[in-house]
mmCIF file of C-alpha atoms and ligand atoms in Angstrom:
data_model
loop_
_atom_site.group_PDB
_atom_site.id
_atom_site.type_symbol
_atom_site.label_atom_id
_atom_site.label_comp_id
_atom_site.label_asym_id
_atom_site.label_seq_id
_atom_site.Cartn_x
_atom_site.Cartn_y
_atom_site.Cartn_z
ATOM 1 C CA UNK A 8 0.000 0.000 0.000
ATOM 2 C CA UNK A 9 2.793 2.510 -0.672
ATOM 3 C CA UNK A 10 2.576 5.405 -2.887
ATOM 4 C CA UNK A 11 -1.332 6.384 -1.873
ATOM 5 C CA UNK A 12 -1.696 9.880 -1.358
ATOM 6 C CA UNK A 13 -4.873 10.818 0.026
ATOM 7 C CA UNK A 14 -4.262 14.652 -0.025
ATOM 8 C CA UNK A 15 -5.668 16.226 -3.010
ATOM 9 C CA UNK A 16 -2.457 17.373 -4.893
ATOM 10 C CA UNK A 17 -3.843 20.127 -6.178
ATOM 11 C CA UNK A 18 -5.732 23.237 -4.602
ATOM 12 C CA UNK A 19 -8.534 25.090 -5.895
ATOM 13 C CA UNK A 20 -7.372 29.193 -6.168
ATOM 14 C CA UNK A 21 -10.127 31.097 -4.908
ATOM 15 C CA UNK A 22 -10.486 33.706 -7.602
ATOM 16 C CA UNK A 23 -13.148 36.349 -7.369
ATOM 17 C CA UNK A 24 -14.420 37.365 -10.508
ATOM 18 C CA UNK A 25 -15.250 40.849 -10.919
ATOM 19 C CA UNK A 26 -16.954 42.066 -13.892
ATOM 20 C CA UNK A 27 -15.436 44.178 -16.504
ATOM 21 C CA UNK A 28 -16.650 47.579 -16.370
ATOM 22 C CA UNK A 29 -17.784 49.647 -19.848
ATOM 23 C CA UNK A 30 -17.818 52.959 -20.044
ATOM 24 C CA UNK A 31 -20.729 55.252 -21.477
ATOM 25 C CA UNK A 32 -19.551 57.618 -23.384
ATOM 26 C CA UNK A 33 -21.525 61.095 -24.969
ATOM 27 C CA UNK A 34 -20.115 62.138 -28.623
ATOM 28 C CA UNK A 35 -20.972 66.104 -29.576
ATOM 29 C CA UNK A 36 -22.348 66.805 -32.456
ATOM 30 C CA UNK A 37 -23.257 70.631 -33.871
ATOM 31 C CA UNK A 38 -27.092 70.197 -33.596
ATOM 32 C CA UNK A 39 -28.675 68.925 -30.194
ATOM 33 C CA UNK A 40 -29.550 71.482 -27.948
ATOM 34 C CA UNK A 41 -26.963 71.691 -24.856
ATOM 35 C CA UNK A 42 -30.583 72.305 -22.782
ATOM 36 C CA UNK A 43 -31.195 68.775 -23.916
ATOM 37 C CA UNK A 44 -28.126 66.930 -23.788
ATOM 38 C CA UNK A 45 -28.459 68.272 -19.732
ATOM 39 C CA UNK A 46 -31.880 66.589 -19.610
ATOM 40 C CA UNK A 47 -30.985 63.396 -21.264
ATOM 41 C CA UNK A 48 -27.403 63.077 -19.013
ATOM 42 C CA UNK A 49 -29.894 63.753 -15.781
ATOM 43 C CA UNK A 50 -32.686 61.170 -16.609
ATOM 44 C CA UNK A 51 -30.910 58.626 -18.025
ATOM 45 C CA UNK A 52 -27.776 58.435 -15.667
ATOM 46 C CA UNK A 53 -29.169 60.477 -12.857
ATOM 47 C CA UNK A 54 -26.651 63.019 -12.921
ATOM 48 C CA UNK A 55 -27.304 65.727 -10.908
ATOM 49 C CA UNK A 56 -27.824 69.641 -13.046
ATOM 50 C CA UNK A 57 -24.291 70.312 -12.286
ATOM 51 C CA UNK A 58 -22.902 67.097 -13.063
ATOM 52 C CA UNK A 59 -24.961 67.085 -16.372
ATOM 53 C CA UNK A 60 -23.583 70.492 -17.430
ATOM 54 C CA UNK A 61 -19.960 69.539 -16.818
ATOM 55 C CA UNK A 62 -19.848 66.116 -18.525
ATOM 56 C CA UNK A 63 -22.057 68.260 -21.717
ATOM 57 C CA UNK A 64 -19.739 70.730 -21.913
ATOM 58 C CA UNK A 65 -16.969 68.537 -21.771
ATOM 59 C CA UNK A 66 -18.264 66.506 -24.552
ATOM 60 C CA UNK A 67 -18.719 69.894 -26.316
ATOM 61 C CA UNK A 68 -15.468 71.313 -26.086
ATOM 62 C CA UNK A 69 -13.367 67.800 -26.676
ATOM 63 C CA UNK A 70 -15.706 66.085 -28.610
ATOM 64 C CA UNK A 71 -16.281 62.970 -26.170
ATOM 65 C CA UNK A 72 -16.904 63.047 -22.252
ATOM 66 C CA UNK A 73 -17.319 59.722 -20.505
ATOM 67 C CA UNK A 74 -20.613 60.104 -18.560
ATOM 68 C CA UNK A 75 -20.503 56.793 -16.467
ATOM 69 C CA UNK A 76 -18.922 53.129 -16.133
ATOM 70 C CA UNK A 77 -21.402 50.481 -15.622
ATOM 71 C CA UNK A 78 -21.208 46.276 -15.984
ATOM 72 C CA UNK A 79 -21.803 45.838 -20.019
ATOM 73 C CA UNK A 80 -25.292 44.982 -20.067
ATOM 74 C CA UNK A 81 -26.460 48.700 -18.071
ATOM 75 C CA UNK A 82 -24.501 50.313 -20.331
ATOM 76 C CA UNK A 83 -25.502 49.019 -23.082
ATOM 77 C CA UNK A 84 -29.027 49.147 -22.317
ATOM 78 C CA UNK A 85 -27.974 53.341 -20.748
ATOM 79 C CA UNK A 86 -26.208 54.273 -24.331
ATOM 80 C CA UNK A 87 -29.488 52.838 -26.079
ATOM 81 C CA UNK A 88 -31.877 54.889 -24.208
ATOM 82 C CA UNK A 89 -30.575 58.245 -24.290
ATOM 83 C CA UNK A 90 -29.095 58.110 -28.081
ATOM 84 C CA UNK A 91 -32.988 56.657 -28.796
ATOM 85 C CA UNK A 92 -34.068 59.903 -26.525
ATOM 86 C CA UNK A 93 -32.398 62.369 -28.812
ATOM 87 C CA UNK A 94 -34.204 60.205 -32.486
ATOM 88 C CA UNK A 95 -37.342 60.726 -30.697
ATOM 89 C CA UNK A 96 -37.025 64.434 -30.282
ATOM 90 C CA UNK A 97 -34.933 64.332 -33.860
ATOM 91 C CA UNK A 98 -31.424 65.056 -33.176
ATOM 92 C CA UNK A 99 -28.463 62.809 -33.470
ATOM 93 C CA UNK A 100 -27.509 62.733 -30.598
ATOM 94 C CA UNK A 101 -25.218 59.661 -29.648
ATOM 95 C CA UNK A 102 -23.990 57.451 -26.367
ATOM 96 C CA UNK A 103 -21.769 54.939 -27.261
ATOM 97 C CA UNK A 104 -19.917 52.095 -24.847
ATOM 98 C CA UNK A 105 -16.648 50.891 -25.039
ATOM 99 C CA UNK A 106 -14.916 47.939 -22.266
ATOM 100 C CA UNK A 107 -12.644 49.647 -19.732
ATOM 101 C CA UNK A 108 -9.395 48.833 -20.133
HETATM 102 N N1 TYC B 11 -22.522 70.955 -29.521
HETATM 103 C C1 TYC B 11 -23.940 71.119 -29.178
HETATM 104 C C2 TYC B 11 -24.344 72.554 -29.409
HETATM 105 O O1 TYC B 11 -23.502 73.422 -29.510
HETATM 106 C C3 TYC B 11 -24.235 70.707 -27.718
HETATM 107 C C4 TYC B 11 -23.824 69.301 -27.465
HETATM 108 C C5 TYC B 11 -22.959 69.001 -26.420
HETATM 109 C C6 TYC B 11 -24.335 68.274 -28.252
HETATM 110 C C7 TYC B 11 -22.571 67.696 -26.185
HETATM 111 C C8 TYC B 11 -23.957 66.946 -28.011
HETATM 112 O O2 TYC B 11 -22.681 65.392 -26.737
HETATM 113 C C9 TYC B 11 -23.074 66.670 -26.986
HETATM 114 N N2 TYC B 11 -25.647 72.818 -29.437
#
């Protein structure tokens, strides 16, 4: 009876697994009211009117602002809702996501 090892030879890693994170990110564009962008940014991601104005402003002046980080399928489902807020009232408005790094 030599050679039996009883002790598992191998041990499980305890690894937690943490979501990646996407970010939700508002593009400018020349024709969407800022008034409305503010509104959109404060709905949507409930930002508060000061929050709303600096990420707009941002996305005004350098063309992209990133507005939030959520797990993929919020922002996904955060980017669809505003950009389809801004067809409705007929601007082109746009949210898009992109995986954090
Ligand atoms: N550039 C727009 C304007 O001057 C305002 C605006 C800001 C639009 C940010 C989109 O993501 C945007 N009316």
């Amino acid at each position: 009876m030599a050679g039996i090892e009883l002790r598992p030879q191998t041990r499980a890693k305890p690894k937690t697994q943490r979501p990646k994170l996407h970010k939700v990110i508002l593009v400018n564009d020349d024709f969407t009211p800022r008034e409305f962008v503010v509104r959109v940014l404060k709905a949507e991601f409930r930002l508060s009117e000061d929050q709303a104005y600096r990420v707009m402003i941002t996305a005004h002046r350098r063309g992209v602002c990133v507005v939030a980080v959520f797990t993929r399928d919020v922002a996904e489902t955060k980017a669809t809702r505003a950009t389809d807020a801004g067809k409705a009232a007929g601007y082109p408005l746009l949210f898009t996501t992109e995986p954090e790094e």
